[in-house]
Amino acid sequence: AQTPLRCGKKEGLLSMSVLKKDLLVPSQRQIALLDAERITSHLDPAGMKSAVAKGFLALAHGRAVQPPQTMVPLPDELGDFIIYGAAELDRGLIGVKVSPYLVERGRTHGDPVTAYTLLISLENGEPVALCDSLALTAHRTAATTSLAIDHLVGSRTRNLAVIGTGPLARLHARYELESRNWDRVSVFSPAIASDPARIKTWGHIMPIDRIKVASTLRQAIADADVVMLCTSSALPVIDVSWLSDDTVVTSISTNAFEAHEIDPATLHSFDVFCDLRATAPVQAGDMVIAARDHGWRSDAIVADLPELVSEQRPGTREGRRYFRSTGLGIADLAAAAFVMDEIQCKLTSESVKG
C-alpha cells in the first residue's frame, strides 16, 4: 500500500516498505503501528498547527468530508466509545478514531480513556497506519484552539490566562507561547492554588518566574485578553461578569453529558465561533442548553474554523468573543497524517544516508 508523503513542500508517493521493521505489524499489508513514545517524539507544535489548518482549509474548499461524531453507550454502565471520522482528498486518506471510556479500566489503570486512529488509503482502501492517539488528541485540540485565537485576537493582545493545570492546559499554553509573545501568563486551578509548588511542572514550557500563579479564579482572568478554559468540568468554570469587555474565551470538550465551561445563558453576550458550525451546535453542551433553555440560535455563530482559515468570513478582533471546540475527525486525521509524514521523511532521509 502507498500513502502520500509530504517532506517540506514536496509531495509524492512513498512505499510503506521504507518503514523500519520495528514499525510494522507482520501482515501482508504492512500496516505501520505507531505507539505513544514514537508519536510523542515527532510532535512539533508549529507543524501540527499547520497540518490541522490544512485540514480545515480542505473542508472549506470541499476537499474533505466531516460527519458528526458518534457516541455509543455500552450496556451495564460499562462506559462508552466515541467514533470520529473524516476523509481528505488531497492527503488521500480516510481517518477513523475510536476513543473508548471504560469504567473498569479507570479502576485498574487510573485512566479510563484510550484512543486509536486508523488511517486508510483512498487510493486502494488498504489500511496505512494505526496510531495511539491519546497524545495526538491533546495536540490537535491545542492546535485547534491556537488556530482560532490567531483569527480572533487584536494587535494589543498582551495577557493570557490559562484555567486548569493538567497536561492539556500545559499543552495549550505551550502552543500559545510558541505562537505569540505574551507579557503576562496567569494560571489557576484549585489544585495549584492550594499547592503553588505544582507550577514546577510547567518549567519545560517557559521560565517559572514568568508565570503568575493566581490565588483565585477571578484574579487569574482579571484584565486577560485571552482566557483558555482547559478543564474537565461539566459545569460553568468562570463568571463571565469578571471578564473585561474585550476578551477571547476558548473552551474545549469533555466526555461529560452536556458539559459546559461557561453559563449557557450568557452565550448571547459573545460573538460565538466554533470548530464546525454543522456539528458544534448539536454536540457542545453549552450550545445545546442555550438553544433549548435560553432562546439562543445556532445561526448566531459568526464563523467556524473552515470559514476563518479560508477567509470566507472574518473573525472579530474586539468585544467578547467565544470559541468552542468539540473535537473533529478532520483534525484527528490531520494530526495522524502529520506524524506519519514526519516519521516517513526521517526514515527516508536515514535510508538515503545509509
mmCIF file of C-alpha atoms in Angstrom:
data_model
loop_
_atom_site.group_PDB
_atom_site.id
_atom_site.type_symbol
_atom_site.label_atom_id
_atom_site.label_comp_id
_atom_site.label_asym_id
_atom_site.label_seq_id
_atom_site.Cartn_x
_atom_site.Cartn_y
_atom_site.Cartn_z
ATOM 1 C CA ALA A 1 0.000 0.000 0.000
ATOM 2 C CA GLN A 2 1.124 3.522 -0.700
ATOM 3 C CA THR A 3 0.375 6.772 1.104
ATOM 4 C CA PRO A 4 1.082 10.442 0.380
ATOM 5 C CA LEU A 5 4.445 11.788 1.526
ATOM 6 C CA ARG A 6 4.963 15.423 2.419
ATOM 7 C CA CYS A 7 8.543 16.327 3.239
ATOM 8 C CA GLY A 8 8.729 20.084 3.286
ATOM 9 C CA LYS A 9 6.946 21.329 0.160
ATOM 10 C CA LYS A 10 7.420 18.187 -1.906
ATOM 11 C CA GLU A 11 4.578 15.707 -2.306
ATOM 12 C CA GLY A 12 4.650 12.291 -3.795
ATOM 13 C CA LEU A 13 4.163 8.632 -3.005
ATOM 14 C CA LEU A 14 6.302 6.601 -0.667
ATOM 15 C CA SER A 15 6.113 2.835 -0.413
ATOM 16 C CA MET A 16 5.477 1.631 3.115
ATOM 17 C CA SER A 17 8.433 -0.693 2.624
ATOM 18 C CA VAL A 18 10.781 2.155 3.603
ATOM 19 C CA LEU A 19 9.481 1.930 7.145
ATOM 20 C CA LYS A 20 11.717 0.054 9.547
ATOM 21 C CA LYS A 21 10.617 -3.398 10.537
ATOM 22 C CA ASP A 22 10.019 -2.391 14.154
ATOM 23 C CA LEU A 23 7.281 -0.036 12.912
ATOM 24 C CA LEU A 24 5.387 -2.725 11.087
ATOM 25 C CA VAL A 25 2.754 -5.212 12.096
ATOM 26 C CA PRO A 26 3.626 -8.556 10.459
ATOM 27 C CA SER A 27 0.954 -8.823 7.785
ATOM 28 C CA GLN A 28 0.572 -8.862 4.050
ATOM 29 C CA ARG A 29 -0.435 -5.184 4.062
ATOM 30 C CA GLN A 30 2.400 -3.940 6.295
ATOM 31 C CA ILE A 31 0.422 -1.531 8.480
ATOM 32 C CA ALA A 32 2.539 0.986 10.370
ATOM 33 C CA LEU A 33 1.830 0.708 14.094
ATOM 34 C CA LEU A 34 2.805 3.911 15.878
ATOM 35 C CA ASP A 35 2.956 3.789 19.653
ATOM 36 C CA ALA A 36 2.759 6.724 22.043
ATOM 37 C CA GLU A 37 6.514 7.037 22.536
ATOM 38 C CA ARG A 38 7.290 7.202 18.827
ATOM 39 C CA ILE A 39 4.439 9.628 18.183
ATOM 40 C CA THR A 40 5.401 11.956 21.033
ATOM 41 C CA SER A 41 8.956 12.244 19.727
ATOM 42 C CA HIS A 42 7.633 13.608 16.417
ATOM 43 C CA LEU A 43 5.108 16.156 17.715
ATOM 44 C CA ASP A 44 6.122 19.646 16.634
ATOM 45 C CA PRO A 45 3.578 22.378 17.578
ATOM 46 C CA ALA A 46 4.218 24.585 14.543
ATOM 47 C CA GLY A 47 3.985 21.649 12.133
ATOM 48 C CA MET A 48 0.945 20.218 13.883
ATOM 49 C CA LYS A 49 -0.862 23.558 13.814
ATOM 50 C CA SER A 50 -0.127 23.935 10.102
ATOM 51 C CA ALA A 51 -1.383 20.411 9.402
ATOM 52 C CA VAL A 52 -4.621 20.997 11.294
ATOM 53 C CA ALA A 53 -5.120 24.313 9.470
ATOM 54 C CA LYS A 54 -4.789 22.490 6.126
ATOM 55 C CA GLY A 55 -7.480 20.064 7.234
ATOM 56 C CA PHE A 56 -9.928 22.874 7.966
ATOM 57 C CA LEU A 57 -8.979 24.547 4.699
ATOM 58 C CA ALA A 58 -9.788 21.307 2.865
ATOM 59 C CA LEU A 59 -13.254 21.347 4.471
ATOM 60 C CA ALA A 60 -13.763 24.936 3.325
ATOM 61 C CA HIS A 61 -12.885 24.043 -0.265
ATOM 62 C CA GLY A 62 -14.954 20.856 -0.432
ATOM 63 C CA ARG A 63 -11.850 18.655 -0.458
ATOM 64 C CA ALA A 64 -12.756 16.862 2.779
ATOM 65 C CA VAL A 65 -15.820 15.383 4.444
ATOM 66 C CA GLN A 66 -16.621 15.593 8.140
ATOM 67 C CA PRO A 67 -19.541 13.571 9.531
ATOM 68 C CA PRO A 68 -20.769 14.159 13.097
ATOM 69 C CA GLN A 69 -19.013 12.231 15.825
ATOM 70 C CA THR A 70 -20.932 9.241 17.176
ATOM 71 C CA MET A 71 -21.102 8.386 20.873
ATOM 72 C CA VAL A 72 -22.116 4.797 21.639
ATOM 73 C CA PRO A 73 -23.055 3.879 25.242
ATOM 74 C CA LEU A 74 -22.028 0.433 26.418
ATOM 75 C CA PRO A 75 -24.517 -1.754 28.281
ATOM 76 C CA ASP A 76 -24.473 -2.288 32.046
ATOM 77 C CA GLU A 77 -22.861 1.148 32.620
ATOM 78 C CA LEU A 78 -19.517 -0.162 31.378
ATOM 79 C CA GLY A 79 -18.748 3.168 29.699
ATOM 80 C CA ASP A 80 -18.983 4.326 26.095
ATOM 81 C CA PHE A 81 -16.941 4.937 22.986
ATOM 82 C CA ILE A 82 -16.845 7.849 20.546
ATOM 83 C CA ILE A 83 -16.134 7.489 16.838
ATOM 84 C CA TYR A 84 -14.529 10.389 14.967
ATOM 85 C CA GLY A 85 -14.327 10.023 11.196
ATOM 86 C CA ALA A 86 -13.224 12.133 8.226
ATOM 87 C CA ALA A 87 -11.752 11.864 4.747
ATOM 88 C CA GLU A 88 -9.443 14.268 2.929
ATOM 89 C CA LEU A 89 -8.885 14.015 -0.806
ATOM 90 C CA ASP A 90 -5.578 15.873 -1.035
ATOM 91 C CA ARG A 91 -3.996 13.670 1.633
ATOM 92 C CA GLY A 92 -5.620 10.634 0.039
ATOM 93 C CA LEU A 93 -6.751 9.312 3.393
ATOM 94 C CA ILE A 94 -9.740 8.250 5.430
ATOM 95 C CA GLY A 95 -9.249 8.626 9.170
ATOM 96 C CA VAL A 96 -11.280 6.897 11.872
ATOM 97 C CA LYS A 97 -10.515 7.463 15.543
ATOM 98 C CA VAL A 98 -12.168 5.372 18.238
ATOM 99 C CA SER A 99 -11.944 6.623 21.817
ATOM 100 C CA PRO A 100 -13.367 4.296 24.490
ATOM 101 C CA TYR A 101 -14.257 5.403 28.012
ATOM 102 C CA LEU A 102 -14.099 2.194 30.060
ATOM 103 C CA VAL A 103 -15.129 2.318 33.692
ATOM 104 C CA GLU A 104 -13.255 -0.856 34.638
ATOM 105 C CA ARG A 105 -10.070 0.414 33.008
ATOM 106 C CA GLY A 106 -10.378 3.519 35.157
ATOM 107 C CA ARG A 107 -10.390 1.342 38.257
ATOM 108 C CA THR A 108 -7.458 -0.800 37.190
ATOM 109 C CA HIS A 109 -5.289 1.670 35.243
ATOM 110 C CA GLY A 110 -6.320 5.049 36.652
ATOM 111 C CA ASP A 111 -7.242 6.447 33.244
ATOM 112 C CA PRO A 112 -10.481 5.168 31.682
ATOM 113 C CA VAL A 113 -9.793 6.682 28.246
ATOM 114 C CA THR A 114 -7.797 5.348 25.306
ATOM 115 C CA ALA A 115 -7.808 6.463 21.677
ATOM 116 C CA TYR A 116 -6.577 4.945 18.407
ATOM 117 C CA THR A 117 -6.691 6.350 14.878
ATOM 118 C CA LEU A 118 -6.752 4.162 11.793
ATOM 119 C CA LEU A 119 -5.628 5.723 8.506
ATOM 120 C CA ILE A 120 -6.918 4.111 5.304
ATOM 121 C CA SER A 121 -5.761 4.873 1.776
ATOM 122 C CA LEU A 122 -8.321 6.444 -0.541
ATOM 123 C CA GLU A 123 -6.302 5.032 -3.438
ATOM 124 C CA ASN A 124 -6.863 1.365 -2.697
ATOM 125 C CA GLY A 125 -8.862 1.123 0.525
ATOM 126 C CA GLU A 126 -5.986 -0.543 2.359
ATOM 127 C CA PRO A 127 -5.055 0.367 5.951
ATOM 128 C CA VAL A 128 -1.971 2.539 6.179
ATOM 129 C CA ALA A 129 -1.326 3.136 9.872
ATOM 130 C CA LEU A 130 -2.722 2.593 13.341
ATOM 131 C CA CYS A 131 -1.754 5.295 15.826
ATOM 132 C CA ASP A 132 -2.041 5.560 19.588
ATOM 133 C CA SER A 133 -3.977 8.824 19.638
ATOM 134 C CA LEU A 134 -4.089 9.999 23.249
ATOM 135 C CA ALA A 135 -1.147 12.373 22.743
ATOM 136 C CA LEU A 136 -2.322 13.186 19.214
ATOM 137 C CA THR A 137 -5.768 14.155 20.522
ATOM 138 C CA ALA A 138 -4.250 16.542 23.058
ATOM 139 C CA HIS A 139 -2.052 18.146 20.406
ATOM 140 C CA ARG A 140 -4.812 18.519 17.808
ATOM 141 C CA THR A 141 -7.039 20.100 20.486
ATOM 142 C CA ALA A 142 -4.371 22.623 21.474
ATOM 143 C CA ALA A 143 -3.576 23.298 17.809
ATOM 144 C CA THR A 144 -7.263 23.903 17.048
ATOM 145 C CA THR A 145 -7.617 26.365 19.935
ATOM 146 C CA SER A 146 -4.455 28.253 18.985
ATOM 147 C CA LEU A 147 -5.546 28.382 15.351
ATOM 148 C CA ALA A 148 -8.828 30.006 16.386
ATOM 149 C CA ILE A 149 -7.015 32.541 18.564
ATOM 150 C CA ASP A 150 -4.922 33.537 15.533
ATOM 151 C CA HIS A 151 -8.112 34.813 13.903
ATOM 152 C CA LEU A 152 -9.696 36.430 16.963
ATOM 153 C CA VAL A 153 -7.049 38.361 18.874
ATOM 154 C CA GLY A 154 -6.318 42.029 18.333
ATOM 155 C CA SER A 155 -2.948 43.696 17.883
ATOM 156 C CA ARG A 156 -2.852 44.794 21.532
ATOM 157 C CA THR A 157 -3.189 41.300 22.973
ATOM 158 C CA ARG A 158 -0.814 41.035 25.933
ATOM 159 C CA ASN A 159 -2.234 38.971 28.807
ATOM 160 C CA LEU A 160 -3.040 35.244 28.726
ATOM 161 C CA ALA A 161 -4.953 33.319 31.391
ATOM 162 C CA VAL A 162 -4.945 29.520 31.498
ATOM 163 C CA ILE A 163 -7.609 27.902 33.662
ATOM 164 C CA GLY A 164 -6.579 24.363 34.501
ATOM 165 C CA THR A 165 -3.130 22.969 35.188
ATOM 166 C CA GLY A 166 -3.271 19.441 33.828
ATOM 167 C CA PRO A 167 -1.423 18.130 30.758
ATOM 168 C CA LEU A 168 -3.957 19.591 28.331
ATOM 169 C CA ALA A 169 -3.743 23.031 29.941
ATOM 170 C CA ARG A 170 0.057 22.930 29.752
ATOM 171 C CA LEU A 171 -0.107 21.924 26.105
ATOM 172 C CA HIS A 172 -2.494 24.794 25.312
ATOM 173 C CA ALA A 173 -0.064 27.188 26.974
ATOM 174 C CA ARG A 174 2.832 25.723 25.004
ATOM 175 C CA TYR A 175 1.073 26.225 21.670
ATOM 176 C CA GLU A 176 0.150 29.808 22.532
ATOM 177 C CA LEU A 177 3.626 30.673 23.788
ATOM 178 C CA GLU A 178 5.080 29.415 20.504
ATOM 179 C CA SER A 179 2.532 31.447 18.528
ATOM 180 C CA ARG A 180 2.643 34.834 20.256
ATOM 181 C CA ASN A 181 4.640 36.960 22.698
ATOM 182 C CA TRP A 182 2.691 37.346 25.934
ATOM 183 C CA ASP A 183 3.559 39.956 28.545
ATOM 184 C CA ARG A 184 1.816 38.027 31.306
ATOM 185 C CA VAL A 185 0.700 34.430 31.714
ATOM 186 C CA SER A 186 -1.632 33.760 34.650
ATOM 187 C CA VAL A 187 -2.506 30.224 35.693
ATOM 188 C CA PHE A 188 -5.195 28.968 38.054
ATOM 189 C CA SER A 189 -6.709 25.716 39.226
ATOM 190 C CA PRO A 190 -7.893 24.681 42.692
ATOM 191 C CA ALA A 191 -5.013 22.192 42.888
ATOM 192 C CA ILE A 192 -2.298 24.741 42.144
ATOM 193 C CA ALA A 193 -3.911 27.376 44.354
ATOM 194 C CA SER A 194 -3.573 25.003 47.311
ATOM 195 C CA ASP A 195 -0.057 23.907 46.298
ATOM 196 C CA PRO A 196 1.726 26.580 44.202
ATOM 197 C CA ALA A 197 4.828 24.382 44.007
ATOM 198 C CA ARG A 198 2.994 22.369 41.350
ATOM 199 C CA ILE A 199 3.842 25.098 38.878
ATOM 200 C CA LYS A 200 7.263 23.471 38.586
ATOM 201 C CA THR A 201 5.656 21.010 36.163
ATOM 202 C CA TRP A 202 5.372 23.961 33.748
ATOM 203 C CA GLY A 203 9.136 24.532 33.710
ATOM 204 C CA HIS A 204 9.622 22.905 30.314
ATOM 205 C CA ILE A 205 7.151 25.371 28.748
ATOM 206 C CA MET A 206 8.545 28.668 29.998
ATOM 207 C CA PRO A 207 10.643 30.055 32.877
ATOM 208 C CA ILE A 208 8.724 29.624 36.107
ATOM 209 C CA ASP A 209 9.388 33.212 37.138
ATOM 210 C CA ARG A 210 7.358 34.384 34.119
ATOM 211 C CA ILE A 211 4.229 32.538 35.244
ATOM 212 C CA LYS A 212 1.840 34.205 37.675
ATOM 213 C CA VAL A 213 0.095 31.645 39.871
ATOM 214 C CA ALA A 214 -3.227 33.286 40.717
ATOM 215 C CA SER A 215 -4.704 32.735 44.149
ATOM 216 C CA THR A 216 -8.268 32.986 42.844
ATOM 217 C CA LEU A 217 -10.026 32.383 39.567
ATOM 218 C CA ARG A 218 -11.198 35.980 39.417
ATOM 219 C CA GLN A 219 -7.638 37.215 39.857
ATOM 220 C CA ALA A 220 -6.431 34.952 37.049
ATOM 221 C CA ILE A 221 -8.808 36.334 34.441
ATOM 222 C CA ALA A 222 -8.721 39.983 35.509
ATOM 223 C CA ASP A 223 -7.538 42.088 32.539
ATOM 224 C CA ALA A 224 -6.860 38.936 30.479
ATOM 225 C CA ASP A 225 -7.018 39.386 26.717
ATOM 226 C CA VAL A 226 -7.407 35.639 26.191
ATOM 227 C CA VAL A 227 -8.821 33.103 28.678
ATOM 228 C CA MET A 228 -8.261 29.462 27.774
ATOM 229 C CA LEU A 229 -10.564 27.132 29.700
ATOM 230 C CA CYS A 230 -8.810 23.756 29.824
ATOM 231 C CA THR A 231 -10.708 21.801 32.460
ATOM 232 C CA SER A 232 -12.692 18.589 32.711
ATOM 233 C CA SER A 233 -15.582 20.397 34.375
ATOM 234 C CA ALA A 234 -19.133 19.634 33.290
ATOM 235 C CA LEU A 235 -20.386 22.882 34.875
ATOM 236 C CA PRO A 236 -19.506 26.578 34.416
ATOM 237 C CA VAL A 237 -15.965 27.422 35.467
ATOM 238 C CA ILE A 238 -15.981 31.231 35.289
ATOM 239 C CA ASP A 239 -18.414 34.040 35.954
ATOM 240 C CA VAL A 240 -18.418 35.990 32.686
ATOM 241 C CA SER A 241 -19.131 39.225 34.590
ATOM 242 C CA TRP A 242 -15.498 39.047 35.728
ATOM 243 C CA LEU A 243 -14.278 39.389 32.134
ATOM 244 C CA SER A 244 -13.298 42.641 30.527
ATOM 245 C CA ASP A 245 -15.363 43.865 27.585
ATOM 246 C CA ASP A 246 -12.579 42.894 25.153
ATOM 247 C CA THR A 247 -11.739 39.245 25.802
ATOM 248 C CA VAL A 248 -11.412 35.999 23.873
ATOM 249 C CA VAL A 249 -12.601 32.915 25.777
ATOM 250 C CA THR A 250 -11.876 29.432 24.451
ATOM 251 C CA SER A 251 -13.444 26.215 25.691
ATOM 252 C CA ILE A 252 -12.810 22.546 24.952
ATOM 253 C CA SER A 253 -14.968 19.476 25.252
ATOM 254 C CA THR A 254 -15.143 16.673 27.798
ATOM 255 C CA ASN A 255 -17.000 13.372 27.808
ATOM 256 C CA ALA A 256 -19.485 14.562 30.439
ATOM 257 C CA PHE A 257 -23.095 14.894 29.270
ATOM 258 C CA GLU A 258 -23.867 18.462 28.132
ATOM 259 C CA ALA A 259 -20.530 19.653 29.542
ATOM 260 C CA HIS A 260 -20.035 23.424 29.513
ATOM 261 C CA GLU A 261 -17.331 25.662 30.953
ATOM 262 C CA ILE A 262 -19.400 28.866 30.748
ATOM 263 C CA ASP A 263 -23.021 29.503 31.702
ATOM 264 C CA PRO A 264 -25.102 28.752 28.576
ATOM 265 C CA ALA A 265 -27.404 31.660 29.465
ATOM 266 C CA THR A 266 -24.516 34.056 28.745
ATOM 267 C CA LEU A 267 -23.776 32.763 25.232
ATOM 268 C CA HIS A 268 -25.803 35.573 23.682
ATOM 269 C CA SER A 269 -23.366 38.128 25.153
ATOM 270 C CA PHE A 270 -20.488 36.821 22.990
ATOM 271 C CA ASP A 271 -19.594 36.774 19.332
ATOM 272 C CA VAL A 272 -19.615 32.980 19.014
ATOM 273 C CA PHE A 273 -17.188 30.913 16.946
ATOM 274 C CA CYS A 274 -16.698 27.144 16.751
ATOM 275 C CA ASP A 275 -14.662 24.446 15.053
ATOM 276 C CA LEU A 276 -17.521 23.448 12.715
ATOM 277 C CA ARG A 277 -20.942 25.082 12.558
ATOM 278 C CA ALA A 278 -22.556 21.926 11.152
ATOM 279 C CA THR A 279 -21.734 19.866 14.230
ATOM 280 C CA ALA A 280 -20.902 22.091 17.232
ATOM 281 C CA PRO A 281 -24.499 23.237 17.957
ATOM 282 C CA VAL A 282 -25.637 19.647 18.448
ATOM 283 C CA GLN A 283 -22.529 18.445 20.314
ATOM 284 C CA ALA A 284 -21.375 21.343 22.503
ATOM 285 C CA GLY A 285 -23.237 21.228 25.807
ATOM 286 C CA ASP A 286 -23.310 24.997 26.218
ATOM 287 C CA MET A 287 -24.840 25.478 22.767
ATOM 288 C CA VAL A 288 -27.379 22.689 23.250
ATOM 289 C CA ILE A 289 -28.555 24.114 26.584
ATOM 290 C CA ALA A 290 -28.502 27.718 25.336
ATOM 291 C CA ALA A 291 -30.728 26.785 22.389
ATOM 292 C CA ARG A 292 -33.062 24.641 24.461
ATOM 293 C CA ASP A 293 -33.452 26.852 27.528
ATOM 294 C CA HIS A 294 -32.367 30.390 26.650
ATOM 295 C CA GLY A 295 -33.507 31.153 23.110
ATOM 296 C CA TRP A 296 -30.030 31.116 21.557
ATOM 297 C CA ARG A 297 -29.926 30.196 17.870
ATOM 298 C CA SER A 298 -27.097 28.468 16.035
ATOM 299 C CA ASP A 299 -27.333 30.980 13.191
ATOM 300 C CA ALA A 300 -25.792 33.432 15.681
ATOM 301 C CA ILE A 301 -22.437 31.690 15.112
ATOM 302 C CA VAL A 302 -20.239 34.285 13.418
ATOM 303 C CA ALA A 303 -17.860 31.825 11.755
ATOM 304 C CA ASP A 304 -16.319 28.400 12.114
ATOM 305 C CA LEU A 305 -12.705 27.414 11.542
ATOM 306 C CA PRO A 306 -13.061 26.411 7.869
ATOM 307 C CA GLU A 307 -14.552 29.857 7.205
ATOM 308 C CA LEU A 308 -11.849 31.610 9.235
ATOM 309 C CA VAL A 309 -8.816 29.864 7.745
ATOM 310 C CA SER A 310 -10.174 30.261 4.205
ATOM 311 C CA GLU A 311 -11.079 33.908 4.906
ATOM 312 C CA GLN A 312 -14.646 33.275 3.736
ATOM 313 C CA ARG A 313 -15.719 35.052 6.909
ATOM 314 C CA PRO A 314 -13.521 37.279 9.064
ATOM 315 C CA GLY A 315 -13.028 36.902 12.774
ATOM 316 C CA THR A 316 -13.897 39.787 15.061
ATOM 317 C CA ARG A 317 -10.967 41.429 16.818
ATOM 318 C CA GLU A 318 -12.760 43.264 19.609
ATOM 319 C CA GLY A 319 -15.569 42.726 22.085
ATOM 320 C CA ARG A 320 -16.275 39.469 23.851
ATOM 321 C CA ARG A 321 -15.525 36.501 21.611
ATOM 322 C CA TYR A 322 -16.130 32.853 22.456
ATOM 323 C CA PHE A 323 -14.620 29.885 20.634
ATOM 324 C CA ARG A 324 -15.987 26.391 21.280
ATOM 325 C CA SER A 325 -14.143 23.263 20.178
ATOM 326 C CA THR A 326 -15.833 19.864 20.233
ATOM 327 C CA GLY A 327 -13.152 17.736 18.559
ATOM 328 C CA LEU A 328 -13.312 16.694 14.923
ATOM 329 C CA GLY A 329 -12.203 13.725 12.875
ATOM 330 C CA ILE A 330 -10.580 16.011 10.290
ATOM 331 C CA ALA A 331 -8.189 17.263 12.985
ATOM 332 C CA ASP A 332 -7.505 13.694 14.131
ATOM 333 C CA LEU A 333 -6.766 12.679 10.537
ATOM 334 C CA ALA A 334 -4.506 15.697 10.037
ATOM 335 C CA ALA A 335 -2.620 15.014 13.274
ATOM 336 C CA ALA A 336 -2.043 11.337 12.493
ATOM 337 C CA ALA A 337 -1.043 12.069 8.883
ATOM 338 C CA PHE A 338 1.378 14.772 10.033
ATOM 339 C CA VAL A 339 3.177 12.415 12.416
ATOM 340 C CA MET A 340 3.184 9.683 9.783
ATOM 341 C CA ASP A 341 4.764 12.054 7.282
ATOM 342 C CA GLU A 342 7.365 13.192 9.804
ATOM 343 C CA ILE A 343 8.399 9.607 10.528
ATOM 344 C CA GLN A 344 8.441 8.684 6.829
ATOM 345 C CA CYS A 345 10.599 11.700 5.990
ATOM 346 C CA LYS A 346 13.050 10.818 8.748
ATOM 347 C CA LEU A 347 13.281 7.192 7.686
ATOM 348 C CA THR A 348 13.678 8.143 4.033
ATOM 349 C CA SER A 349 16.500 10.513 4.967
ATOM 350 C CA GLU A 350 18.206 7.794 7.016
ATOM 351 C CA SER A 351 17.764 5.318 4.150
ATOM 352 C CA VAL A 352 19.382 7.746 1.693
ATOM 353 C CA LYS A 353 22.293 8.411 4.058
ATOM 354 C CA GLY A 354 22.728 4.701 4.649
#
